Coordinates of C-alpha atoms (C1' of nucleotides) in Angstrom, one line a residue:
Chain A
X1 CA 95.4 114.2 105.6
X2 CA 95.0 117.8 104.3
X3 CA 92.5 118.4 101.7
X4 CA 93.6 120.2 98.2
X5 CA 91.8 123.4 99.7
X6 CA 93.8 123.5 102.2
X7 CA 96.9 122.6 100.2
X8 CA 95.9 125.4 98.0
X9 CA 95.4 127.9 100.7
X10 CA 99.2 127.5 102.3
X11 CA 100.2 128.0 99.0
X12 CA 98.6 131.1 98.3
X13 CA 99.6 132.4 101.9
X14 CA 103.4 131.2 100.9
X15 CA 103.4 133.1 98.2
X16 CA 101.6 136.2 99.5
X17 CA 104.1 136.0 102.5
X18 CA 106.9 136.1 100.0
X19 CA 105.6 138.8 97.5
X20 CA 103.5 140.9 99.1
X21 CA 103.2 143.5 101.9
X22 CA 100.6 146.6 102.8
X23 CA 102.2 148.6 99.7
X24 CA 102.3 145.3 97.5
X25 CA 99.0 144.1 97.3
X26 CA 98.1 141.2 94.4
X27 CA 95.3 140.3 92.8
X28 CA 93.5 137.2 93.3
X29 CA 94.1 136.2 89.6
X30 CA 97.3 137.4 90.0
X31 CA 98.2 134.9 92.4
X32 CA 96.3 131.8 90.7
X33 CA 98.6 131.7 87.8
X34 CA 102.1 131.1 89.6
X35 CA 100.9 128.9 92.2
X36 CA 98.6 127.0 89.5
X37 CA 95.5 127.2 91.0
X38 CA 92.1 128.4 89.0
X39 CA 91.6 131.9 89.7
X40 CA 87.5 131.7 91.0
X41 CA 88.6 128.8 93.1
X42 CA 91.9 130.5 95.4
X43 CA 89.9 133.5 95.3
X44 CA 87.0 131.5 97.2
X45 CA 89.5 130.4 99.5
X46 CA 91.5 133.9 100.6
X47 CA 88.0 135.3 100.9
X48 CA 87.5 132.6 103.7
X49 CA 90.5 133.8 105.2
X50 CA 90.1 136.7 105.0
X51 CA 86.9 136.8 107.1
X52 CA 89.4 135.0 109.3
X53 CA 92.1 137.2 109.6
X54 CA 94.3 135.1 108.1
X55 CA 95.2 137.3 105.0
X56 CA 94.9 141.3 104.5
X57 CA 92.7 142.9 102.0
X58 CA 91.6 145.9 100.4
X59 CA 89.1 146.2 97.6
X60 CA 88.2 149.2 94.7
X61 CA 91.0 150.1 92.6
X62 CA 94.8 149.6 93.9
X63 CA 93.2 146.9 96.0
X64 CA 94.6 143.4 96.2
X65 CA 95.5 140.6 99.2
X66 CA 98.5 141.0 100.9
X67 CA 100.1 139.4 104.5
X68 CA 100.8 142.0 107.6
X69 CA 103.0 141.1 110.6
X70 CA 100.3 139.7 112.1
X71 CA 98.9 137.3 109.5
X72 CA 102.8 136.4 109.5
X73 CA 103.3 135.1 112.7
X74 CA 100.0 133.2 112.3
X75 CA 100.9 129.2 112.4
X76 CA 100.0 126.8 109.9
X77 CA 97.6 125.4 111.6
X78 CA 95.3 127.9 111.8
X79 CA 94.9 128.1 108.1
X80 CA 94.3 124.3 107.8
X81 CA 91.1 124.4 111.0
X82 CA 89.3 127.0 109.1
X83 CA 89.8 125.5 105.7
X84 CA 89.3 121.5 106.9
X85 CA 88.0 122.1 109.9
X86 CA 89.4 120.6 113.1
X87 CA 88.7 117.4 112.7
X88 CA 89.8 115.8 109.4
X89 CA 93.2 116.3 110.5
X90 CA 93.1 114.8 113.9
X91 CA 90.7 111.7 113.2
X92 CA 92.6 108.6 114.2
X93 CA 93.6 106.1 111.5
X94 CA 90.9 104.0 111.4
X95 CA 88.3 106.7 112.4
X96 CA 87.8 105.1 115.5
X97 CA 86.0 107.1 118.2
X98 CA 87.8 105.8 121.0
X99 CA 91.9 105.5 120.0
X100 CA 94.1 106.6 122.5
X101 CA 97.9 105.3 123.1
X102 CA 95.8 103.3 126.0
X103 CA 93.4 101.9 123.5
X104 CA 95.0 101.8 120.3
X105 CA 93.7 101.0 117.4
X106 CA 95.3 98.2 114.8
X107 CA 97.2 100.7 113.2
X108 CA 97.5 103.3 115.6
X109 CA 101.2 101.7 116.4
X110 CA 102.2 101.7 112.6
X111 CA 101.9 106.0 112.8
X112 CA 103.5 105.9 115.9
X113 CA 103.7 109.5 117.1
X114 CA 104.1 110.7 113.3
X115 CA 100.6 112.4 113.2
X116 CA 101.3 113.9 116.5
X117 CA 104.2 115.6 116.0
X118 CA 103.1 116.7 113.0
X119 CA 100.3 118.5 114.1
X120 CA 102.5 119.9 116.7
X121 CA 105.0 121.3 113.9
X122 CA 101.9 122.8 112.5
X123 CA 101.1 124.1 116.0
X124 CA 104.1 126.0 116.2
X125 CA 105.4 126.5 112.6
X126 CA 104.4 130.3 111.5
X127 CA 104.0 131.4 107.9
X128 CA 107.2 133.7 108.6
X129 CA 109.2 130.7 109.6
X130 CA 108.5 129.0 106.2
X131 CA 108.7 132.2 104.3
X132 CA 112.1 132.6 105.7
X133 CA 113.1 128.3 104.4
X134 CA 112.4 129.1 100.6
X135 CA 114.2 132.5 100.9
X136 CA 117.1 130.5 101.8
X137 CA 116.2 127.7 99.6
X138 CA 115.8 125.4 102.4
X139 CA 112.4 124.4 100.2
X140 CA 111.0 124.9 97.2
X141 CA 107.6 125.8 96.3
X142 CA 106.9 125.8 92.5
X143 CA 105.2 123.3 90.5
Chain B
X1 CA 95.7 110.0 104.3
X2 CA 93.3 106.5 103.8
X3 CA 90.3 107.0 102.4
X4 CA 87.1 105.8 104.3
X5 CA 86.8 103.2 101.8
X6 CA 90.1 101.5 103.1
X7 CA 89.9 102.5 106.6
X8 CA 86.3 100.2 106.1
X9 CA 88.4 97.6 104.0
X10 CA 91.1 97.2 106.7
X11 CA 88.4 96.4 109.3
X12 CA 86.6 93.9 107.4
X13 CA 90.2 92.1 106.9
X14 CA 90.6 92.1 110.4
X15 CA 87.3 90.9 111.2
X16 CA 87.6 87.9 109.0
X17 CA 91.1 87.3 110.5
X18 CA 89.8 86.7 113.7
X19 CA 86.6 85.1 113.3
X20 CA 86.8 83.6 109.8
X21 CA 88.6 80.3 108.1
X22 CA 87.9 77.7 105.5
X23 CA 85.3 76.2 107.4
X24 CA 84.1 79.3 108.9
X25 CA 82.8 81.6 106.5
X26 CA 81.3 84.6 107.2
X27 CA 78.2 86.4 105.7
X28 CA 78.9 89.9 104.1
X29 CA 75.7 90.8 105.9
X30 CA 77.3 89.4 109.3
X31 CA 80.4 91.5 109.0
X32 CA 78.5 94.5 108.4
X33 CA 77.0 94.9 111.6
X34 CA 80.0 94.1 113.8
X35 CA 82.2 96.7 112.7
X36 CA 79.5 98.8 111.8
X37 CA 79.3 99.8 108.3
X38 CA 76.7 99.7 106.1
X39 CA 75.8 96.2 104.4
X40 CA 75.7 96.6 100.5
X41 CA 78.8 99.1 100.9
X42 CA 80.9 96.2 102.5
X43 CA 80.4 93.8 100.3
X44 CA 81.1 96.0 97.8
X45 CA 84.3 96.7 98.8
X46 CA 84.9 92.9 99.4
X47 CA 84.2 91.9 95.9
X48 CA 86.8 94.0 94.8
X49 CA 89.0 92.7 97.3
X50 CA 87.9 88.8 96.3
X51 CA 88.7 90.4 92.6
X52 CA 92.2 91.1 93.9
X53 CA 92.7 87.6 96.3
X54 CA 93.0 89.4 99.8
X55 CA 90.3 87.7 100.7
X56 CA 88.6 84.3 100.0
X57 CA 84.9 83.6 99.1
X58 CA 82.5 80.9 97.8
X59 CA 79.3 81.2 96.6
X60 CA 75.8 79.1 97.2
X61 CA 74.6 77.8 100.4
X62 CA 77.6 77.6 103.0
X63 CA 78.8 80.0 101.2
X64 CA 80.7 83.5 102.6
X65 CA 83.6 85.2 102.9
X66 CA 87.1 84.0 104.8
X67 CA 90.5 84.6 105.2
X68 CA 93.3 82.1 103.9
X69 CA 96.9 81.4 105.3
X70 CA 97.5 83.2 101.7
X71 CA 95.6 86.1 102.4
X72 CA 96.4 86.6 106.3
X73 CA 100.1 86.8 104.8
X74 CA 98.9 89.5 102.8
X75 CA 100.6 92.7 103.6
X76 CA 98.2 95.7 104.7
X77 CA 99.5 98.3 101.5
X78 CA 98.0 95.6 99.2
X79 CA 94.7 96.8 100.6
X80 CA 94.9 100.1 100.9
X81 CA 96.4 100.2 97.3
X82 CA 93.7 97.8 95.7
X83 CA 91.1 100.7 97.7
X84 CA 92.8 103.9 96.9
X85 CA 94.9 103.1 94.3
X86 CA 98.8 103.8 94.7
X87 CA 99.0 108.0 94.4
X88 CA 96.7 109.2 97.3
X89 CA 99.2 108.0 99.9
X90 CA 102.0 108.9 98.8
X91 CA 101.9 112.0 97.3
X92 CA 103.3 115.1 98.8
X93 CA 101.8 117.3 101.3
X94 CA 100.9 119.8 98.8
X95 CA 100.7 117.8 96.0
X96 CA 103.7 119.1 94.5
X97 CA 105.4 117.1 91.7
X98 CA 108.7 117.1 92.6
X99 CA 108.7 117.0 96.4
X100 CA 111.7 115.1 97.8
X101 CA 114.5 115.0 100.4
X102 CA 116.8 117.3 98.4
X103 CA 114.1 119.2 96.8
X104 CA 111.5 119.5 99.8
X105 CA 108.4 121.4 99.7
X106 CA 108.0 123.9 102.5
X107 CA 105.8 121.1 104.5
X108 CA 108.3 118.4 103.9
X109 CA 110.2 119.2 106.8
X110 CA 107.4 119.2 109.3
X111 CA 106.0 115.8 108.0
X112 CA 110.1 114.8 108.5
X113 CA 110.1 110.7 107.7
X114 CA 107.0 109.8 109.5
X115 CA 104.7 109.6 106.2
X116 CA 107.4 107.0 104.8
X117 CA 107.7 104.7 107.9
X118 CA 104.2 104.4 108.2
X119 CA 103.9 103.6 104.2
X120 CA 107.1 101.3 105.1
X121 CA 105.4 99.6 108.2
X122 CA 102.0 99.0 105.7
X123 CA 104.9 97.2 103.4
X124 CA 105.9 94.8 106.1
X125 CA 103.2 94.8 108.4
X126 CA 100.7 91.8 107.8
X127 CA 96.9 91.3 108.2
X128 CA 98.5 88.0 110.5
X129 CA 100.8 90.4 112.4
X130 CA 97.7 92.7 113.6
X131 CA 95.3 89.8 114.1
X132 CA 97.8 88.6 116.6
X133 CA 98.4 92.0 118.4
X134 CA 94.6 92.2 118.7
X135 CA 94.2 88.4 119.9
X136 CA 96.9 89.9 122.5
X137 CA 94.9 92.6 123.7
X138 CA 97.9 95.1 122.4
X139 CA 95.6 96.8 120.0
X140 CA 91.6 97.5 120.3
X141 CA 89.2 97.5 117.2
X142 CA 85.3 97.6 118.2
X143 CA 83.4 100.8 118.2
Chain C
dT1 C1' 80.5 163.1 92.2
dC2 C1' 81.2 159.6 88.7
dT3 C1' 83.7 156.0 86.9
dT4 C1' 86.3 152.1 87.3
dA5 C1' 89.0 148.5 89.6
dA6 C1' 89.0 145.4 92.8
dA7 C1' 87.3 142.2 96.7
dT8 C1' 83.0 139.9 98.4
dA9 C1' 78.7 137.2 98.6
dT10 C1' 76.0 134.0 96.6
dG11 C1' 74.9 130.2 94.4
dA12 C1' 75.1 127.1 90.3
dC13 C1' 77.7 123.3 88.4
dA14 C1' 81.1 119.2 88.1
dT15 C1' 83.6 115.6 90.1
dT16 C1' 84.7 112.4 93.4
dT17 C1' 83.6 109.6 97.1
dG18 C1' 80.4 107.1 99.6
dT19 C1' 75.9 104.6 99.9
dC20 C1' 72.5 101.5 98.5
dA21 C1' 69.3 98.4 95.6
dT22 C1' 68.3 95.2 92.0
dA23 C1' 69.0 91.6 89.0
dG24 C1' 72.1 87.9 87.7
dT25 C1' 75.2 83.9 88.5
dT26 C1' 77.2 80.1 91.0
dT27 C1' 76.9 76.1 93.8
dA28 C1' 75.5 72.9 97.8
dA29 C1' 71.9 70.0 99.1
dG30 C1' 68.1 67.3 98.7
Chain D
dC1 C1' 67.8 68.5 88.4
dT2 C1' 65.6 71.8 90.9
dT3 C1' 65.8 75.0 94.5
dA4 C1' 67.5 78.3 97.4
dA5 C1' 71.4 80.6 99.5
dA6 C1' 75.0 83.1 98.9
dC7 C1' 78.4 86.0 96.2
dT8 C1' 78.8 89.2 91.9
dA9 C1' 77.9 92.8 88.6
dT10 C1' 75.9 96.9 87.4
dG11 C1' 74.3 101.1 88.0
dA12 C1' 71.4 104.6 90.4
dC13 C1' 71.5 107.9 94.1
dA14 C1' 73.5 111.0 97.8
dA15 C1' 76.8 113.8 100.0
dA16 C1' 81.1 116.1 100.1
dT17 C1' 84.5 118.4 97.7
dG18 C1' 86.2 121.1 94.2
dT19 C1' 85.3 124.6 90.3
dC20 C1' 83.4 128.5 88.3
dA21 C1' 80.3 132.6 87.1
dT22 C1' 77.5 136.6 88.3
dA23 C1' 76.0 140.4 90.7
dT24 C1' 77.1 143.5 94.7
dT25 C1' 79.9 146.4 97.5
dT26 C1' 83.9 149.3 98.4
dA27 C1' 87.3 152.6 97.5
dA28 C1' 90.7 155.4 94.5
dG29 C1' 91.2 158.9 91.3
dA30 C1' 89.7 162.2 87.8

DNA sequence: TCTTAAATATGACATTTGTCATAGTTTAAG
DNA sequence: CTTAAACTATGACAAATGTCATATTTAAGA
């Protein structure tokens, strides 16, 4: 449903969104270690965001990633399109070109409208929203 | 959330369902085309599933692959296990470890209960129970 | 201005998944 | 009992995904 990339990029962004800010910027490898992820590989991933606006950067000394007010607000799903692309996560079940509620496929009534509202949740969750869930230890995020 | 292994798998089941039985055995080269994957890759994937008995096959002239009352009674999770194995379905949205209702990871609550009904409808649901809902028009499976 | 610390770009490498081909084994039929 | 039709086993190859290393660019501070 959501490849480990992408898995791996919400991560990072949860825990940039919880630790960092424009005067507490982190280091790639810096972030790899708590949300155990190898260090070359998240900093592949923020760098794609990056170029997406996703996540803030700054390089040369005192440099580091960190998450404005605007990468805040940013919902879920963005992160996951530029990671997985927009079509992994919406293919139907069985891959079938033409799958509609119309025209469903074998399976299509066994998901029901579980895929669907959870691309909507992504849709309209922001990073803020579950920043704000583990401060409150409505969810957890370590190993 | 199935690989294309399965997804391929589950269509080949369903093809034999309809258009297969003891005395009506089908060639793996004559379910390739139909629902339209590759030859040698289906009957790839059906050996394994022979290997397993969710489907039935004799070899030598008149030989081919079918579907018995045992194996339409097989449920659909048998499949997709013997395919995927047992972890790729049901592991969290990010992979956590411990991920569950009272220890949720932030993207438990936006998945909600849908990922277990449909693993709990796999459980139940049988290749005979979607052979019938195709036979009845209620679901669609070619191209 | 020079040095150094950091992101960035690029691409090599590994692993998993998906695809295909070949040779071997079984069995019905004559 | 021979032949040929089919599945079966094995493994090679390809593509996608995941992992890592190196060289380049940028910016802070002395």
């Amino acid at each position: 449903m959501l490849s480990n990339s992408s898995k791996y990029a919400l991560k990072a962004v949860l825990y940039l969104a919880l630790n960092s800010d424009e005067s507490r910027k982190i280091l790639a490898k810096n972030i790899s270690e708590p949300i155990n992820v190898p260090r070359a590989y998240i900093a592949k991933l923020l760098q794609e965001l990056s170029r997406h606006n996703l996540v803030s950067s700054t390089r040369g000394p005192k440099g580091g990633f960190f998450l404005n007010v605007e990468n805040r607000a940013a919902t879920l799903i963005k992160i996951v399109d530029v990671i997985d692309g927009d079509h992994r996560l919406r293919s139907c079940m069985l891959s079938l070109k033409e799958c509609n509620e119309d025209h469903p496929c074998p399976l299509h009534g066994l998901v029901g409208n579980a895929k669907s509202n959870f691309i909507k949740n992504l849709e309209k969750t922001t990073i803020n929203d579950l920043a704000i869930d583990l401060e409150q230890q409505k969810s957890f995020l370590p190993v």
